[in-house]
PDB file of C-alpha atoms and ligand atoms in Angstrom:
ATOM      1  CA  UNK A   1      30.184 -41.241 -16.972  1.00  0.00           C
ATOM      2  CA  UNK A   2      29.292 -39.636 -13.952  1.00  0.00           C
ATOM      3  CA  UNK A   3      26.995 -42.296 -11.808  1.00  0.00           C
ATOM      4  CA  UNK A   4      27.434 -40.723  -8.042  1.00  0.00           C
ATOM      5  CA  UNK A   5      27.812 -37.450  -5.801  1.00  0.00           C
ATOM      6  CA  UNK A   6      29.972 -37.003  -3.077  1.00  0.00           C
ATOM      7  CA  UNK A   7      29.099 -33.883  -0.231  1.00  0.00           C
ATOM      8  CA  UNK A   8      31.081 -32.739   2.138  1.00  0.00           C
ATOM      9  CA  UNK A   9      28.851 -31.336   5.138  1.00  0.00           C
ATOM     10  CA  UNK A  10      29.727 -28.163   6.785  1.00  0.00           C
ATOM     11  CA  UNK A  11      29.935 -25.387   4.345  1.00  0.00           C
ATOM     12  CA  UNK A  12      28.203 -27.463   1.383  1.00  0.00           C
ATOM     13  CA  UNK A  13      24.903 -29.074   2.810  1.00  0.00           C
ATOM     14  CA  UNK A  14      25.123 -26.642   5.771  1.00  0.00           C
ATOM     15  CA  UNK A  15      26.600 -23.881   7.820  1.00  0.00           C
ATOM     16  CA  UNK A  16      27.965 -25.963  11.233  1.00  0.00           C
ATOM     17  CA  UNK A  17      31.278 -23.226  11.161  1.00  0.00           C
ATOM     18  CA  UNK A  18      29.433 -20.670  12.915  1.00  0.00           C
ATOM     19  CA  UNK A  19      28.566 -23.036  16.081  1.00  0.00           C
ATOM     20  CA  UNK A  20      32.470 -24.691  15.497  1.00  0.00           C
ATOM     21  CA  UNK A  21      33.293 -21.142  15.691  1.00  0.00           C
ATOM     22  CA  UNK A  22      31.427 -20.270  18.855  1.00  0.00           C
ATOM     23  CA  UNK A  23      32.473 -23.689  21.014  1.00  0.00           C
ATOM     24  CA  UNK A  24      35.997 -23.165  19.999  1.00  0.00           C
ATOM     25  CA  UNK A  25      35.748 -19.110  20.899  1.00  0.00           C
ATOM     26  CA  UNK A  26      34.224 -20.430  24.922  1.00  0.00           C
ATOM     27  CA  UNK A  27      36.814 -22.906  24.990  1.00  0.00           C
ATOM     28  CA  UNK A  28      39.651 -20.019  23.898  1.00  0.00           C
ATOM     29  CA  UNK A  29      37.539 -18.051  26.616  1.00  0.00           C
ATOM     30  CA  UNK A  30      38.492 -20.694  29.543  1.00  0.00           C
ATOM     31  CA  UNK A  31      41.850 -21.000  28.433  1.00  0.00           C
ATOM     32  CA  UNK A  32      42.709 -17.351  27.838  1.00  0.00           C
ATOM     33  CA  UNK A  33      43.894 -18.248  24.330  1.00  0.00           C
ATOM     34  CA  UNK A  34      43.263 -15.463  21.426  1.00  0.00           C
ATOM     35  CA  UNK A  35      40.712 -16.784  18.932  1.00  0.00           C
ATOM     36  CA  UNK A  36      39.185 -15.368  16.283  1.00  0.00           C
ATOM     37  CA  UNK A  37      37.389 -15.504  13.131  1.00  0.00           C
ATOM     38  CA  UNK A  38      40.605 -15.806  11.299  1.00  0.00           C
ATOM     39  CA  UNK A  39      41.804 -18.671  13.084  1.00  0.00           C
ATOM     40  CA  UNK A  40      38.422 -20.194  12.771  1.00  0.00           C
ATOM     41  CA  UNK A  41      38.641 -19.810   8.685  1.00  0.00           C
ATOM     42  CA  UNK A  42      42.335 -21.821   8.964  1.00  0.00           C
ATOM     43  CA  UNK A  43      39.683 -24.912  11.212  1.00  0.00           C
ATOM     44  CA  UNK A  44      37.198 -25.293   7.726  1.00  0.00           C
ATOM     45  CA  UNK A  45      37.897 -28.899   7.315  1.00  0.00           C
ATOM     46  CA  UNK A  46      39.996 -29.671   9.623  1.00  0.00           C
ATOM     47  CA  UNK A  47      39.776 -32.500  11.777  1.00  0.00           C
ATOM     48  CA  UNK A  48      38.981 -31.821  15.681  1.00  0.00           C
ATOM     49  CA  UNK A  49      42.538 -32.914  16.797  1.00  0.00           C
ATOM     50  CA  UNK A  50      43.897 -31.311  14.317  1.00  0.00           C
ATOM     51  CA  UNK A  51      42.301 -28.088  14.854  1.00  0.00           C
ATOM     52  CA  UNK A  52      43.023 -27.768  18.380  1.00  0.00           C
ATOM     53  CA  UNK A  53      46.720 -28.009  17.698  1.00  0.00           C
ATOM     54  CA  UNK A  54      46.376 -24.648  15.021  1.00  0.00           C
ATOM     55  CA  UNK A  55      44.686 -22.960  17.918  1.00  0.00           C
ATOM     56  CA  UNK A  56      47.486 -24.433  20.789  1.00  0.00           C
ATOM     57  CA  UNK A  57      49.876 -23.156  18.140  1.00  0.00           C
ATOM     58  CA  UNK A  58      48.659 -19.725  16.667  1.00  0.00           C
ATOM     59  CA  UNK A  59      48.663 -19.494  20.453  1.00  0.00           C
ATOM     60  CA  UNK A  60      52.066 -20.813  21.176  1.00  0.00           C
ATOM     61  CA  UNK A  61      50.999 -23.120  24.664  1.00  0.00           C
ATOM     62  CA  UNK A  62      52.785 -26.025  25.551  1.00  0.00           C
ATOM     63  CA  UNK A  63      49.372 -28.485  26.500  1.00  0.00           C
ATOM     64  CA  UNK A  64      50.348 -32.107  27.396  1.00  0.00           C
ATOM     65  CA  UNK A  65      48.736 -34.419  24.862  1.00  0.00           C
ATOM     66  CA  UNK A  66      46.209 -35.981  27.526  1.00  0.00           C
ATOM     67  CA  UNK A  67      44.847 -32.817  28.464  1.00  0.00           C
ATOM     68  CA  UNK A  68      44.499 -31.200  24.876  1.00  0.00           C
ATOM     69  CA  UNK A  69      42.101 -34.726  24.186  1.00  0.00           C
ATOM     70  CA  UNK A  70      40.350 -33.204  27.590  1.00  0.00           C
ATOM     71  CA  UNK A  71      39.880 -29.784  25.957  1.00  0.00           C
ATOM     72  CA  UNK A  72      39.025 -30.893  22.486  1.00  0.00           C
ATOM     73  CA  UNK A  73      36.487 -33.170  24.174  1.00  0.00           C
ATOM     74  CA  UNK A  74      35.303 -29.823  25.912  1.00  0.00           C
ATOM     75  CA  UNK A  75      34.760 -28.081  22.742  1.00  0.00           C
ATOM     76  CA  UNK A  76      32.981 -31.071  21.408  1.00  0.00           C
ATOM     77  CA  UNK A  77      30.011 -31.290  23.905  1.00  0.00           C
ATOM     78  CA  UNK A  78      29.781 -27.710  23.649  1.00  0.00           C
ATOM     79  CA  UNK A  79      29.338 -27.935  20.143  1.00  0.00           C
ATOM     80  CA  UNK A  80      27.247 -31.524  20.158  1.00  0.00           C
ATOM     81  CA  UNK A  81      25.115 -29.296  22.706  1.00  0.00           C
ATOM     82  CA  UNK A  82      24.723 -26.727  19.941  1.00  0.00           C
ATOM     83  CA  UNK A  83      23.451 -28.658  17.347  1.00  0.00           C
ATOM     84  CA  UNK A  84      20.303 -29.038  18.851  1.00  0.00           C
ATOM     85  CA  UNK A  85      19.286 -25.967  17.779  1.00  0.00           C
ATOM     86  CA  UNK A  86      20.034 -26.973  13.927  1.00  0.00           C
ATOM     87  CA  UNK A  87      16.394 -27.519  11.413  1.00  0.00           C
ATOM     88  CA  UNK A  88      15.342 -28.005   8.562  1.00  0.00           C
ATOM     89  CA  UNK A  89      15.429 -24.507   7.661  1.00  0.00           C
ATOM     90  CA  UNK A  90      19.667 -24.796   8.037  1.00  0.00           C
ATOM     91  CA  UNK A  91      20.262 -26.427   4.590  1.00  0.00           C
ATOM     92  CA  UNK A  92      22.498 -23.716   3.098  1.00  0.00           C
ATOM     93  CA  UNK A  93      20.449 -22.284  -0.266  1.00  0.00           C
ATOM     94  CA  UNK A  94      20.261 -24.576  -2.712  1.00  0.00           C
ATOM     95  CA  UNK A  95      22.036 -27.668  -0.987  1.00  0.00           C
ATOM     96  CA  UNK A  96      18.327 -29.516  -0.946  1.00  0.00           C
ATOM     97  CA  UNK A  97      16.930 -29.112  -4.005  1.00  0.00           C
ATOM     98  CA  UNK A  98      20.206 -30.434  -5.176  1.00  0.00           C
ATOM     99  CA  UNK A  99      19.517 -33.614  -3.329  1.00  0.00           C
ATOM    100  CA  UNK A 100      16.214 -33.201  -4.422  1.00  0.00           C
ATOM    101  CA  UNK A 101      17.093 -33.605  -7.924  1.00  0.00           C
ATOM    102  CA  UNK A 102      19.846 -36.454  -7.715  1.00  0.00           C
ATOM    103  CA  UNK A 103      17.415 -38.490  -5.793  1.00  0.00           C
ATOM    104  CA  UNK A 104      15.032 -37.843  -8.528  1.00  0.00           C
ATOM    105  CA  UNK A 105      17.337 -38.500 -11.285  1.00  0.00           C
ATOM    106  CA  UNK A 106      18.665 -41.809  -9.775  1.00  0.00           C
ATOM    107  CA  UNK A 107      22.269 -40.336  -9.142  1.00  0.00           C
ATOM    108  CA  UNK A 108      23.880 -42.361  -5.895  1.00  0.00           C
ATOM    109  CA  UNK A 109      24.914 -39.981  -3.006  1.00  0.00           C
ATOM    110  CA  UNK A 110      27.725 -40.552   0.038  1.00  0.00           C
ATOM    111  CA  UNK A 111      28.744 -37.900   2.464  1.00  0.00           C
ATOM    112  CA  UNK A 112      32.638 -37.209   2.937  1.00  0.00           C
ATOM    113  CA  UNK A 113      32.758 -35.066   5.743  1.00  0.00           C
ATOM    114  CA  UNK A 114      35.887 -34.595   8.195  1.00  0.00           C
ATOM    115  CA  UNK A 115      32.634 -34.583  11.254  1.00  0.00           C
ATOM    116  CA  UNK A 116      32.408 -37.296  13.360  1.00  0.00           C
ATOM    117  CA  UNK A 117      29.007 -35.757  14.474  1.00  0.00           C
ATOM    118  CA  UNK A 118      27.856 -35.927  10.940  1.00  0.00           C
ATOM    119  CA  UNK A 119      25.055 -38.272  11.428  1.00  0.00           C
ATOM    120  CA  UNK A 120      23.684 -35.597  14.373  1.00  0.00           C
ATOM    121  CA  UNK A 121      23.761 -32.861  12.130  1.00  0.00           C
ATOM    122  CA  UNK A 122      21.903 -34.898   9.154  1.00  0.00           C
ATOM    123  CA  UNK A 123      19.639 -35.806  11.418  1.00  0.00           C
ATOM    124  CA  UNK A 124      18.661 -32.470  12.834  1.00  0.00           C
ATOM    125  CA  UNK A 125      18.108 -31.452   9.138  1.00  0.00           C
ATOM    126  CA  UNK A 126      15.943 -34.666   8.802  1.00  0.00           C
ATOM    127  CA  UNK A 127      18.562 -35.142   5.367  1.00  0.00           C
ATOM    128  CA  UNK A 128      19.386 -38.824   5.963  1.00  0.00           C
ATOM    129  CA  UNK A 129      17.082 -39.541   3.366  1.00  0.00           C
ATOM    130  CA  UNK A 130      19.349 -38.447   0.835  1.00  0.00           C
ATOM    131  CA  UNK A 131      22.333 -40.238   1.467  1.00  0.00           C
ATOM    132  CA  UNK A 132      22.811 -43.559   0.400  1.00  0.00           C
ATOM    133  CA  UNK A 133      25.875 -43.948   2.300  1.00  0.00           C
ATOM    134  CA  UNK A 134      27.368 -41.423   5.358  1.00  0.00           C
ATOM    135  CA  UNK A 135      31.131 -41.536   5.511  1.00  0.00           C
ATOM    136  CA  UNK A 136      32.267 -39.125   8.215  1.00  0.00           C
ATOM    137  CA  UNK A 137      35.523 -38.645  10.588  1.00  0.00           C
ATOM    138  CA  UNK A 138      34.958 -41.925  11.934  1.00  0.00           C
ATOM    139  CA  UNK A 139      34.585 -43.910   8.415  1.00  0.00           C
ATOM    140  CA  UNK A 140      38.601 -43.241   8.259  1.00  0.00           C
ATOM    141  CA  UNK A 141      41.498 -42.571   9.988  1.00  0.00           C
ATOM    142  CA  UNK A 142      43.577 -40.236   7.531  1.00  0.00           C
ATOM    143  CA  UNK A 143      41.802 -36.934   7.182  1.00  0.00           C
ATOM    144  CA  UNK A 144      41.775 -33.997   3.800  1.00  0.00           C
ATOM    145  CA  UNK A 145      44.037 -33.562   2.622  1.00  0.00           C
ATOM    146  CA  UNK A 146      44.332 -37.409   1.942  1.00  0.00           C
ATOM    147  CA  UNK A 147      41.755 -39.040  -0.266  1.00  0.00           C
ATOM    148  CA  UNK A 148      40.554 -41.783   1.781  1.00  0.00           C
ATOM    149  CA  UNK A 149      37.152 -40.147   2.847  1.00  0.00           C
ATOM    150  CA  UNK A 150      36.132 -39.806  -0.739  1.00  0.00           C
ATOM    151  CA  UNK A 151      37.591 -42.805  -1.147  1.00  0.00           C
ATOM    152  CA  UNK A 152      35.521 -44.407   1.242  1.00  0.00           C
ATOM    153  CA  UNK A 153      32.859 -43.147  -0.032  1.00  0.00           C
ATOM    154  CA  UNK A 154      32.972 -43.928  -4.048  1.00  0.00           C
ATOM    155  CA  UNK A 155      33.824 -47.614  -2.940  1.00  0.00           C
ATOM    156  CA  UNK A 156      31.034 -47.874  -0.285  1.00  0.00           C
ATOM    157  CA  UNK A 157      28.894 -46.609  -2.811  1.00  0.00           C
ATOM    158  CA  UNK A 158      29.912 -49.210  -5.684  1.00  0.00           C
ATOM    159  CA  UNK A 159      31.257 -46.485  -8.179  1.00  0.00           C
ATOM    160  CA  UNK A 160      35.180 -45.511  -9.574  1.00  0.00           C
ATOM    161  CA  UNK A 161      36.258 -42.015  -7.933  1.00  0.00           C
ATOM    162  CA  UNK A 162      35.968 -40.532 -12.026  1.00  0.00           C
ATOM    163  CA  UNK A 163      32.498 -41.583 -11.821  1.00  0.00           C
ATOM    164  CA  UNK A 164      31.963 -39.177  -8.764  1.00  0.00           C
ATOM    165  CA  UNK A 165      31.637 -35.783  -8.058  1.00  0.00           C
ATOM    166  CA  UNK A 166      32.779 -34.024  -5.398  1.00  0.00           C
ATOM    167  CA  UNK A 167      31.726 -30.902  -3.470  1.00  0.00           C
ATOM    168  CA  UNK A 168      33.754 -28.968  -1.135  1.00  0.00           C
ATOM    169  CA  UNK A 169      34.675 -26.190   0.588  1.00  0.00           C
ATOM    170  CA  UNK A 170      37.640 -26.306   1.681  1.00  0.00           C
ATOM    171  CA  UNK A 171      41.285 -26.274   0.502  1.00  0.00           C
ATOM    172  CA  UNK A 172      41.832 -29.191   2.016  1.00  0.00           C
ATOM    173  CA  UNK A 173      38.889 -30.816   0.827  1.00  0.00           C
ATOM    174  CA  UNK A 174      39.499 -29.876  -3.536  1.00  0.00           C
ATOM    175  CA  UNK A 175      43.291 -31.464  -2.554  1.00  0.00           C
ATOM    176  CA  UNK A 176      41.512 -34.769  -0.978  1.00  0.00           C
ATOM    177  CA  UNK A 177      39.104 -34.654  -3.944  1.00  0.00           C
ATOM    178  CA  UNK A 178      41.891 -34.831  -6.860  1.00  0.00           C
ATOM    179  CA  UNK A 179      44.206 -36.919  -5.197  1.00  0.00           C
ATOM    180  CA  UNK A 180      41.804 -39.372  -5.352  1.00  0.00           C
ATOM    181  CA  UNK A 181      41.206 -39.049  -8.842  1.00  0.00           C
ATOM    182  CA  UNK A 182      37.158 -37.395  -8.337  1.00  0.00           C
ATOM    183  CA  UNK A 183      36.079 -34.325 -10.319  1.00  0.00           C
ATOM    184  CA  UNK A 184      35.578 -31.145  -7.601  1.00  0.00           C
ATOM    185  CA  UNK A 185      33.546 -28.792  -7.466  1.00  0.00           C
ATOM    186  CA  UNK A 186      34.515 -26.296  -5.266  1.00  0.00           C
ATOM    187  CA  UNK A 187      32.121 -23.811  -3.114  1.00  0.00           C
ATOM    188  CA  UNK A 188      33.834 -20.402  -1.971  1.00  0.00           C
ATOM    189  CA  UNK A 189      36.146 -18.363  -3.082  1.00  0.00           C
ATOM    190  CA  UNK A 190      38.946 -18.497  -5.576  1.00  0.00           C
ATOM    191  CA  UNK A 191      41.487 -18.230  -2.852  1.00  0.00           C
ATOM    192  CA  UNK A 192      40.449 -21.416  -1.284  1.00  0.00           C
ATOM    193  CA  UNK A 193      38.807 -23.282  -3.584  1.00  0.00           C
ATOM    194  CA  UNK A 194      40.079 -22.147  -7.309  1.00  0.00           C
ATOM    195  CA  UNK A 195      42.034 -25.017  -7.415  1.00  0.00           C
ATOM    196  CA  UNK A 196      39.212 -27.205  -8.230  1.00  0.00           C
ATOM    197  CA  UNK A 197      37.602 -28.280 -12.080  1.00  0.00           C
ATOM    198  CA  UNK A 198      34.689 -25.634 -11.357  1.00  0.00           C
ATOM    199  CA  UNK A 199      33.970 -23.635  -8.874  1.00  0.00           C
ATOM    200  CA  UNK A 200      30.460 -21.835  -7.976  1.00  0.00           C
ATOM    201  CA  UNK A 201      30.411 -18.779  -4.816  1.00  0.00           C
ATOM    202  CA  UNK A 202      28.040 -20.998  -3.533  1.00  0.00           C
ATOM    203  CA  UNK A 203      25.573 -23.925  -3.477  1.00  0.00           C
ATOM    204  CA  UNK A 204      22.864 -22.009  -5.119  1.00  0.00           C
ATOM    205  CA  UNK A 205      24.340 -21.870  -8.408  1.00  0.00           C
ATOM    206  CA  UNK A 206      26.179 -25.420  -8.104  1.00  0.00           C
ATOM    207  CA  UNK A 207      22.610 -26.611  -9.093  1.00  0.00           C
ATOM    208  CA  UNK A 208      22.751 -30.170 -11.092  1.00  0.00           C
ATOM    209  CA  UNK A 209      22.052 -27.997 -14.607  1.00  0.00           C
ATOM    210  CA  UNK A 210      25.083 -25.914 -13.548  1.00  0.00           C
ATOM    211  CA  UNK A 211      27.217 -28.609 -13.117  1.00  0.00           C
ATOM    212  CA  UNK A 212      26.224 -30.464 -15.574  1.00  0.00           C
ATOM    213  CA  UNK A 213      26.391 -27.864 -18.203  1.00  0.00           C
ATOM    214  CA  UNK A 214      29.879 -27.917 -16.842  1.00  0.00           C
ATOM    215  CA  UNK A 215      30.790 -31.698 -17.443  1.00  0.00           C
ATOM    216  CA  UNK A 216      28.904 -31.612 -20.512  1.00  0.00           C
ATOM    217  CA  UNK A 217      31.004 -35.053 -21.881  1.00  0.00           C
ATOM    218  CA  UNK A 218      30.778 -36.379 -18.545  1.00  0.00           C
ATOM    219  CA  UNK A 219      26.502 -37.075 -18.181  1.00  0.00           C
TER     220      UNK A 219
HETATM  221  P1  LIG B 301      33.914 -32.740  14.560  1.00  0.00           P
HETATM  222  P2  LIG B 301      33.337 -30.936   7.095  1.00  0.00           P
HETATM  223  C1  LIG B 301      34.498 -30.339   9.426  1.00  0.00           C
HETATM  224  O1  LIG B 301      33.342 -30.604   8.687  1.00  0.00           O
HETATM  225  C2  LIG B 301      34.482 -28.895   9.894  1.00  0.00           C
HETATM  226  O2  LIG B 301      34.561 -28.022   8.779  1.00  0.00           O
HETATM  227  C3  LIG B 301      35.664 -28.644  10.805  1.00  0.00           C
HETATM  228  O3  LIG B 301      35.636 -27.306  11.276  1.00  0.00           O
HETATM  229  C4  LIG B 301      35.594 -29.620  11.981  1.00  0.00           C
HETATM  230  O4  LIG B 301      36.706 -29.432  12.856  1.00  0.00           O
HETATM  231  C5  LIG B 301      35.586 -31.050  11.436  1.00  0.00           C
HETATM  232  O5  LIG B 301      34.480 -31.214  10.572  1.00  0.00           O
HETATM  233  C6  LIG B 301      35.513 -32.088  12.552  1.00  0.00           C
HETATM  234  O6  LIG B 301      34.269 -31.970  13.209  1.00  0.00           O
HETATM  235  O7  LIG B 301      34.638 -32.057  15.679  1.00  0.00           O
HETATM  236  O8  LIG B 301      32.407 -32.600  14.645  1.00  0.00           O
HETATM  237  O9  LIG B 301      34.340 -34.174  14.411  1.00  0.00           O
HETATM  238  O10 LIG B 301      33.555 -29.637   6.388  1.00  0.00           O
HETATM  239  O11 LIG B 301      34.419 -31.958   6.808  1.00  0.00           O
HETATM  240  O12 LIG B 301      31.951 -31.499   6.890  1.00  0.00           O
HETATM  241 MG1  LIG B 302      33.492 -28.282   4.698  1.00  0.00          MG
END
């Protein structure tokens, strides 16, 4: 029986890829490294370390390992710097009257997100409420595709991983979810996320009737 919900944050709850996508693009900038919107799509999930070494890569740069921690500490406090402008109006459609209903219907709620600025970002949607328990990239050390974050998060949250649900949006993120043994739900498209038990174009028809009229034996 389904007792808990597990988000992941950017591209589920909200949309932080656009201001990922414009700190890593002035970071590319300084560095004279290509960087697009297509490398930025290969970041969605992705941890920060990891993401700088696709870009270091799709660029192929030699960068000693101290100095790549410099520049993805670069690209962080642009981004942290970015998030100020984040508000309540950023929830992507339909992400908080989900909450709004799980809290209502006495469902328990973690955050798995790759972010280690996942607290920030709650907080500048004032969505801390909603979350019994925040796991984020520092709640781990092994990142999507490995389970652990999920993990983390069903065990934190006093549930078995086949009494959550996850959401996610990234390939990475449906492969975390069933290793660990969770039911996904995947937001996007069938390219990236068709792997998972359902998947919805996007949070505003993952509502809790959609998914629930999904998992019918499951609630
Ligand atoms: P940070 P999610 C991920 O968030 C982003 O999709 C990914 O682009 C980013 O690199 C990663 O968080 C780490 O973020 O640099 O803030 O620690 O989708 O797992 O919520
Ligand atoms: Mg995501």
């Amino acid at each position: 029986m389904i007792k808990g919900f597990i988000f992941d944050l950017d591209g589920v709850i909200t949309d932080t890829a656009e201001l990922h996508y414009l700190a890593w693009k002035r970071l590319a900038e300084e560095m004279n490294w290509q960087f697009d919107r297509d490398v930025n799509e290969r970041l969605r999930g992705v941890s920060r370390m990891d993401s700088i070494n696709i870009i270091k890569d799709h660029n192929n740069a030699t960068v000693a390992e101290d100095r790549l921690l410099e520049l993805a500490t670069m690209k962080n406090d642009i981004y942290v710097a970015s998030l100020d402008t984040l508000t309540p109006n950023d929830y992507l459609p339909g992400a908080k009257e989900l909450l709004t209903h799980l809290r209502q219907e006495g469902f328990r709620v973690a955050l798995g997100s790759a972010s280690k600025n996942a607290t920030k970002v709650l907080e500048q949607l004032e969505a801390i409420g909603y979350f019994d328990i925040i796991g984020d990239g520092n709640s781990v050390s092994k990142s999507k595709p490995e389970p652990d974050i999920f993990l983390y998060g069903a065990e934190k949250l006093e549930l078995k991983a086949e009494e959550c649900i996850v959401y996610e949006d990234a390939e990475a993120g449906i492969d975390a979810a069933k290793a660990g043994g969770f039911y996904a739900v995947g937001i996007g498209p069938d390219d990236r996320v068709g792997h998972a038990d359902v998947r919805f174009d996007s949070m505003a028809e993952a509502t809790l009737f959609a998914v629930k009229s999904h998992f019918k034996e499951l609630f």
